[in-house]
XYZ file of C-alpha atoms in Angstrom:
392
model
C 0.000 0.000 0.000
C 1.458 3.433 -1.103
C 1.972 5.816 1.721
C -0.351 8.444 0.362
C -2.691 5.909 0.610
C -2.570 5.322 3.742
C -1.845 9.411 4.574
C -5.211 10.036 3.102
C -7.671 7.390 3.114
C -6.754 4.300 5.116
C -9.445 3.272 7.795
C -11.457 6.295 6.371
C -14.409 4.375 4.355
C -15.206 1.366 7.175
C -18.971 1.346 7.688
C -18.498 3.046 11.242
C -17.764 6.613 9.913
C -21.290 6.108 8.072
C -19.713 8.108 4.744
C -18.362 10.822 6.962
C -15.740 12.595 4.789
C -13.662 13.159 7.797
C -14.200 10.196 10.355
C -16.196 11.037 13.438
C -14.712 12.131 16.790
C -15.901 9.623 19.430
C -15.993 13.085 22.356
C -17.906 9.699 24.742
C -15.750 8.430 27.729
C -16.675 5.076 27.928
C -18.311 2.275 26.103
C -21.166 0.152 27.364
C -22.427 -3.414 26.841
C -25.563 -5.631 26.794
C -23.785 -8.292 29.252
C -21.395 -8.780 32.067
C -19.507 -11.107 30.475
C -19.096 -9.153 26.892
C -17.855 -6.267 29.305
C -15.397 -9.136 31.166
C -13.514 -9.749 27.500
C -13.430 -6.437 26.670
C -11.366 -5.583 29.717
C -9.666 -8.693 28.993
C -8.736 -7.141 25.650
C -8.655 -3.815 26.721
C -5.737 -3.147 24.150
C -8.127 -3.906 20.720
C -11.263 -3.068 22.497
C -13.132 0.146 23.547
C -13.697 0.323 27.104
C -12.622 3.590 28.677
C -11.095 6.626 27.104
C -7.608 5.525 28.980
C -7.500 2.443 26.623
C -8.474 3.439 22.803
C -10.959 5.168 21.148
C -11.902 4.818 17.195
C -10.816 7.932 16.398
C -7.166 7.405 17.908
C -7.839 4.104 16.051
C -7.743 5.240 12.904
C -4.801 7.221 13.970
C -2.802 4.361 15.222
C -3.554 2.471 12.169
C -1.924 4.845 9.881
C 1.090 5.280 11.747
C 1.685 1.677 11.974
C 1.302 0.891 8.161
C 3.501 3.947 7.490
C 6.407 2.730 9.975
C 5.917 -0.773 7.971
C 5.113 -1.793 12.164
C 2.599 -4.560 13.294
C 0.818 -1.850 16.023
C 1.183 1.625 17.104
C 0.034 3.419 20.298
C -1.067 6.976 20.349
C -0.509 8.904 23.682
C -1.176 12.528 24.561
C 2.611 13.753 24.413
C 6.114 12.602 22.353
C 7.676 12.378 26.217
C 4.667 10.149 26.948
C 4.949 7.750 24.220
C 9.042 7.755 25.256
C 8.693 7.717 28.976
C 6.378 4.558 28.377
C 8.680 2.397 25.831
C 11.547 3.231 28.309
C 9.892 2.240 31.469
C 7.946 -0.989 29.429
C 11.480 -2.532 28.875
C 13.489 -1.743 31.722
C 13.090 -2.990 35.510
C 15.237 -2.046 38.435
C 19.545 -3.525 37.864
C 19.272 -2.508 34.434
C 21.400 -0.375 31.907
C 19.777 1.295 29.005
C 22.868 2.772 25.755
C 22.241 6.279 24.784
C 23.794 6.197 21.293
C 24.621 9.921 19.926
C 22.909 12.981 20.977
C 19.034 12.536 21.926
C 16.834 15.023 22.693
C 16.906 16.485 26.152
C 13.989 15.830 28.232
C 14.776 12.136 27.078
C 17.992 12.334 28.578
C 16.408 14.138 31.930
C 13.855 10.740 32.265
C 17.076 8.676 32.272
C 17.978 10.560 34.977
C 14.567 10.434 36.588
C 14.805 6.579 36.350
C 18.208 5.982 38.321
C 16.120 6.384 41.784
C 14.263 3.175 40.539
C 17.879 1.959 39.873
C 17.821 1.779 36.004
C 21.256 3.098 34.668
C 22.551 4.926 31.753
C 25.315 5.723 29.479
C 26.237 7.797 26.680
C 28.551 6.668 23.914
C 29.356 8.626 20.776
C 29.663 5.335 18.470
C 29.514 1.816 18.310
C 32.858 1.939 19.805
C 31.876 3.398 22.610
C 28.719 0.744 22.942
C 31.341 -1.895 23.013
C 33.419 -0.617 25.603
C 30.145 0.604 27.323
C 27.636 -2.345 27.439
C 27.242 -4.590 30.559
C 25.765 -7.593 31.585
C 22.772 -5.724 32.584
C 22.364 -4.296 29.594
C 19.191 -4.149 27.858
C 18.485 -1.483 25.758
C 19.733 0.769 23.024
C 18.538 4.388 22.468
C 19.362 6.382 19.694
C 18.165 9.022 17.366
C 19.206 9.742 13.304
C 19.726 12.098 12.678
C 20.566 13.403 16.036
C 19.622 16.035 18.029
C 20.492 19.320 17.538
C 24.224 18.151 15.635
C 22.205 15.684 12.941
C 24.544 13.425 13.186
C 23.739 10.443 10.689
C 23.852 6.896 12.416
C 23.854 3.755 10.084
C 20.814 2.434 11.238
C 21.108 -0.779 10.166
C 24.646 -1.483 11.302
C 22.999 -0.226 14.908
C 20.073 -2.592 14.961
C 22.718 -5.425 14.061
C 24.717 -5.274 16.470
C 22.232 -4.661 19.203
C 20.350 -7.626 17.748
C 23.588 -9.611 18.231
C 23.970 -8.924 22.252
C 20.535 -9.267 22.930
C 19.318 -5.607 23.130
C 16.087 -3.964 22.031
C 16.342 -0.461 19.624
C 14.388 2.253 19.961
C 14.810 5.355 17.812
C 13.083 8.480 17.638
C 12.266 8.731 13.946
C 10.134 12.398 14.578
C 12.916 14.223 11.988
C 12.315 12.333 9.068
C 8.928 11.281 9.712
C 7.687 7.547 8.608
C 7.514 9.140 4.916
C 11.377 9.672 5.138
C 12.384 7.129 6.841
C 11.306 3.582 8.247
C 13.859 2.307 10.585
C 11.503 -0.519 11.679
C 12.075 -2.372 8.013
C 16.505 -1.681 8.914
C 15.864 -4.079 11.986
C 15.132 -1.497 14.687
C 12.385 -2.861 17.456
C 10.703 -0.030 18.471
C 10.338 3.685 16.703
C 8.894 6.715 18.808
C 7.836 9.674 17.005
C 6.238 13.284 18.339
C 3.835 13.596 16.211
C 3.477 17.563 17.712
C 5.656 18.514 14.674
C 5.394 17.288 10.806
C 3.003 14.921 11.548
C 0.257 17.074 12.863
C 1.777 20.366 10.993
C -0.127 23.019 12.162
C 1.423 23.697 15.984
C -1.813 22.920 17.313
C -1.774 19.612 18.885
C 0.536 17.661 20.813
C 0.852 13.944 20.690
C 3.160 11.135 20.546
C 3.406 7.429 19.398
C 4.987 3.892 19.576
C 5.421 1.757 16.558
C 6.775 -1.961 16.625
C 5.538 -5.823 16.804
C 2.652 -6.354 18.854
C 4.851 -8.746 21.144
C 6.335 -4.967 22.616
C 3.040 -2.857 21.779
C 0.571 -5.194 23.407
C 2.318 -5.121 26.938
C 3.133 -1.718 26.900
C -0.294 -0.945 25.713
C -2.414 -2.732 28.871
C 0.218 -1.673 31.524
C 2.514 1.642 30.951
C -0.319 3.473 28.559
C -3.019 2.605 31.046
C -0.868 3.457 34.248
C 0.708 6.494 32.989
C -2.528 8.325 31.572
C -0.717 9.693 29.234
C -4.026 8.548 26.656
C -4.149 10.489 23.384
C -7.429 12.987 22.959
C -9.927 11.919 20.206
C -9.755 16.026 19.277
C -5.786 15.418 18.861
C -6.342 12.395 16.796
C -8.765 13.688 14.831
C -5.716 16.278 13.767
C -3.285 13.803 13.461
C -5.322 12.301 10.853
C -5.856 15.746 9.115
C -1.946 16.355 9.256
C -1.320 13.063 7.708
C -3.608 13.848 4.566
C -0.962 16.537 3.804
C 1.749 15.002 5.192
C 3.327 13.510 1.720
C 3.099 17.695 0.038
C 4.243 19.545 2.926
C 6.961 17.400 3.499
C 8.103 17.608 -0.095
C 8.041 21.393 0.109
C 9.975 21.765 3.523
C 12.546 19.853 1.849
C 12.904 22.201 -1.107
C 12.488 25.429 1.200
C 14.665 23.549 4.005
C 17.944 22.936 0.845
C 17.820 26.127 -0.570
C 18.382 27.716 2.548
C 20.615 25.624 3.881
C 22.829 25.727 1.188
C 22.843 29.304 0.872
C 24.104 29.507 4.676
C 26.909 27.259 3.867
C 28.586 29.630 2.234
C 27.467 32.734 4.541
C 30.938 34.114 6.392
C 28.788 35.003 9.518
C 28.541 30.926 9.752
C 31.032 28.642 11.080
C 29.597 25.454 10.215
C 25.674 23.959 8.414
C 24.583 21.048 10.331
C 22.086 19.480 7.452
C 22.485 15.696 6.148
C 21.151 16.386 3.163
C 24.120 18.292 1.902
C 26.844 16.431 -0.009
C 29.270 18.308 2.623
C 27.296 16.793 5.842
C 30.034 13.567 6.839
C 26.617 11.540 7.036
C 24.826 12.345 3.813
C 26.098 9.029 1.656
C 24.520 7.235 4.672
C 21.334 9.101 4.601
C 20.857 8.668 1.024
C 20.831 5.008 1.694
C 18.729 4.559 4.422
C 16.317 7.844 3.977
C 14.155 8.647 1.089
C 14.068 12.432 1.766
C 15.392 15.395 3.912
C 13.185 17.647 6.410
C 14.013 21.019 6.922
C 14.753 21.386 10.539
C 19.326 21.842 11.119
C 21.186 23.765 13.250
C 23.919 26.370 12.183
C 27.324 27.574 13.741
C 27.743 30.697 13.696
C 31.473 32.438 13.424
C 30.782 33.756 16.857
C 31.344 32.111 20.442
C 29.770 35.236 21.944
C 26.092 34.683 23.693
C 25.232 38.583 23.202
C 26.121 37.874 19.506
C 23.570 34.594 19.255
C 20.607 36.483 21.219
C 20.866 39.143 18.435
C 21.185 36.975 15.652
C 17.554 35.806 16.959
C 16.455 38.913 17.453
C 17.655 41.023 14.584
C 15.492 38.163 12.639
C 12.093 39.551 11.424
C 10.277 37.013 10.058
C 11.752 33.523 12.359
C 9.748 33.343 15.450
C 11.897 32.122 18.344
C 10.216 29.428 19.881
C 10.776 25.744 21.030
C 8.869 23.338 18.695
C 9.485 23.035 15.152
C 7.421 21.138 12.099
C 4.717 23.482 11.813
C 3.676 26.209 8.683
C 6.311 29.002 10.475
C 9.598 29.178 10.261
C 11.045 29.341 13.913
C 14.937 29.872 15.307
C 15.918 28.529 19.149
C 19.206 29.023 20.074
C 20.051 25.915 22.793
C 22.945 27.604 24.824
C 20.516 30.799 25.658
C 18.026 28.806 27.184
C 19.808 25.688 28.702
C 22.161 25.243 31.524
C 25.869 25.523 31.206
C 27.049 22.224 32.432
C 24.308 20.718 30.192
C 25.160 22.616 27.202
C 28.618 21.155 27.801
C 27.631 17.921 28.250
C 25.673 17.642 25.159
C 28.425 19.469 23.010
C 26.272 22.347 22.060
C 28.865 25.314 20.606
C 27.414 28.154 22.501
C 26.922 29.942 18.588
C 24.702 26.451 17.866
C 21.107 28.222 16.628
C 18.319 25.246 15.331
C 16.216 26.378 12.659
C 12.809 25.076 11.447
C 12.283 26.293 8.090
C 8.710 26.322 7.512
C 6.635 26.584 4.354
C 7.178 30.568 4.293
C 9.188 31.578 0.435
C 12.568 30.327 0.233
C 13.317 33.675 -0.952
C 11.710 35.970 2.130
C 13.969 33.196 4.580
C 16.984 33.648 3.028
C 16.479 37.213 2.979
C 16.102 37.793 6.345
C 18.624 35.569 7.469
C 21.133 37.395 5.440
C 20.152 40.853 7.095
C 20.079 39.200 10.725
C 23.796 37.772 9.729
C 24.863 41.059 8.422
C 24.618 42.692 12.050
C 27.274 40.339 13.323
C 30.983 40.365 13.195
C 32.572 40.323 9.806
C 31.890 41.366 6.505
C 27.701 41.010 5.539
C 27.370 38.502 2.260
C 25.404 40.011 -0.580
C 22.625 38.382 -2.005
C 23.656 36.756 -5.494
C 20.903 37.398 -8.322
């Protein structure tokens, strides 16, 4: 099945939505039933079946479905944030003596649960590279966390060369796949065991929903599904689904033109002299980008840049000399937005993660090429060194 297929009409014509164009949104809070005993399997089966808003819903339903046939996955479990759908696959395959890998540079709040979880007395450690996994992994060790590209650096991991050698120790993957989306990229079908996305960003599109999911096998969904989803409350809205399945319908266009907007200006920063350094795999100069090209079919438009500048009075008015980036958090939606990590974060965490204090993330949104590339050269032009003139 092609994946603007399933994007745009999968689930959408079953005799439930009653020829609805867009499939009803269940608002109800429970389901009820003509017996005792039809209401003792559904609990029973609380994973397929609708009982309580905290389990499923058809709405999220349809949701879920899509997102597993795009990861090429056997289930998928909607929940009501990206850290919830995380927080859950963590906790789901870790107990109390283990060691979880962080591979590469993952994004932060991820890093912060880790933390969270070392009172239970689950461990962590963060390697750079498979190297580092092998001089890193323990007896105890069960699972491997990574994302490609990575956070903030985009750092391109070979993702089946990963999942391999996990495989051969006896580890489960998960990757968060939320850069490339499923259209981009489908980690699941180069061996990885679990993929988490937040589906706040390209998925839904707009900035106007939060949301997260799990996609894998059902032998990991199912469990996590009746015990961590339930526990953890962290269910997934029917409202918020409904959007999910409105971002997917343009999920497959959108994508292709943040792509073109996201290249065009990223290669016209590359050769900016207010910028130290383009952080975008899918530039021939990115270290990663032969990689990519095997294992991704496209390139988003979110990367960070470097500028020539180690000064934090110099980053804050990069941001703010910018007139038509908003400075915000998120990324993935119609606006083009700038953060700028080092501003915002603490020191000894900036230096953990290796973030150059000149490191500003940009989301380039669906704004003209032209108008961003504009304004970024005027907002580079009021730092140190020569301004760049716009060619043409």
């Amino acid at each position: 099945m092609e994946d603007e297929w399933i994007c745009g009409r999968m689930g959408e014509d079953e005799p439930w939505t009653l020829g609805a164009v867009n499939p009803p949104v269940f608002e109800n809070s429970l389901f009820t039933f003509g017996t005792a005993a039809e209401l003792g399997a559904a609990i029973r089966d609380e994973d397929e079946r609708y009982v309580y808003g905290r389990g499923t819903n058809p709405t999220v339903d349809v949701a879920q479905r899509k997102l597993a046939a795009l990861e090429r996955g056997e289930r998928a479990k909607c929940f009501g944030s990206g850290m919830g759908a995380i927080s859950a696959t963590i906790s789901s395959l870790v107990s109390a003596g283990d060691h979880v890998l962080v591979l590469g540079a993952v994004y932060g709040p991820t890093t912060q649960f880790l933390r969270y979880l070392e009172k239970y007395g689950v461990t962590h450690t963060h390697v750079d590279d498979l190297a580092g996994c092998d001089s890193a992994i323990r007896a105890s060790t069960r699972l491997l966390y990574f994302e490609s590209p990575s956070y903030m650096a985009y750092a391109i991991v070979d993702i089946a060369e990963v999942a391999a050698w996990a495989r051969g120790r006896g580890l489960v993957t998960v990757m968060d796949n939320t850069w490339s989306t499923p259209l981009f990229q489908k980690p699941l079908t180069l061996g990885v065991d679990l993929v988490v996305h937040s589906l706040s960003k390209y998925v839904g599109g707009h900035s106007d929903l939060v949301g997260g999911v799990v996609v894998g096998p059902a032998r990991l969904i199912r469990p996590l599904a009746l015990t961590e989803y339930q526990l953890y409350g962290a269910a997934m809205s029917p409202h918020d689904a409904a959007k999910v399945i409105k971002g997917l319908r343009t999920l497959p266009v959108r994508m292709a033109a943040h792509q073109e907007r996201g290249l065009a200006v990223a290669a016209f920063l590359e050769g900016h002299p207010a910028v130290r350094a383009v952080n975008h795999p899918g530039l021939p100069s990115h270290p990663g980008h032969a990689t990519a090209l095997r294992q991704m079919s496209g390139f988003s438009s979110l990367f960070s840049i470097e500028l020539a500048t180690d000064d934090r009075q110099q980053a804050a008015l990069f941001l703010d000399k910018l007139r038509h980036f908003r400075i915000g958090v998120s990324w993935g939606g119609f606006e083009s937005l700038v953060n700028a990590p080092a501003l915002t974060i603490e020191e000894s965490v900036r230096a953990t993660m290796g973030i150059p204090v000149g490191l500003a993330r940009l989301s380039i949104g669906l704004e003209p090429a032209a108008t961003l590339v504009e304004d970024l050269d005027q907002a580079l032009s009021a730092l140190p060194g020569p301004p760049r003139p716009i060619s043409g």
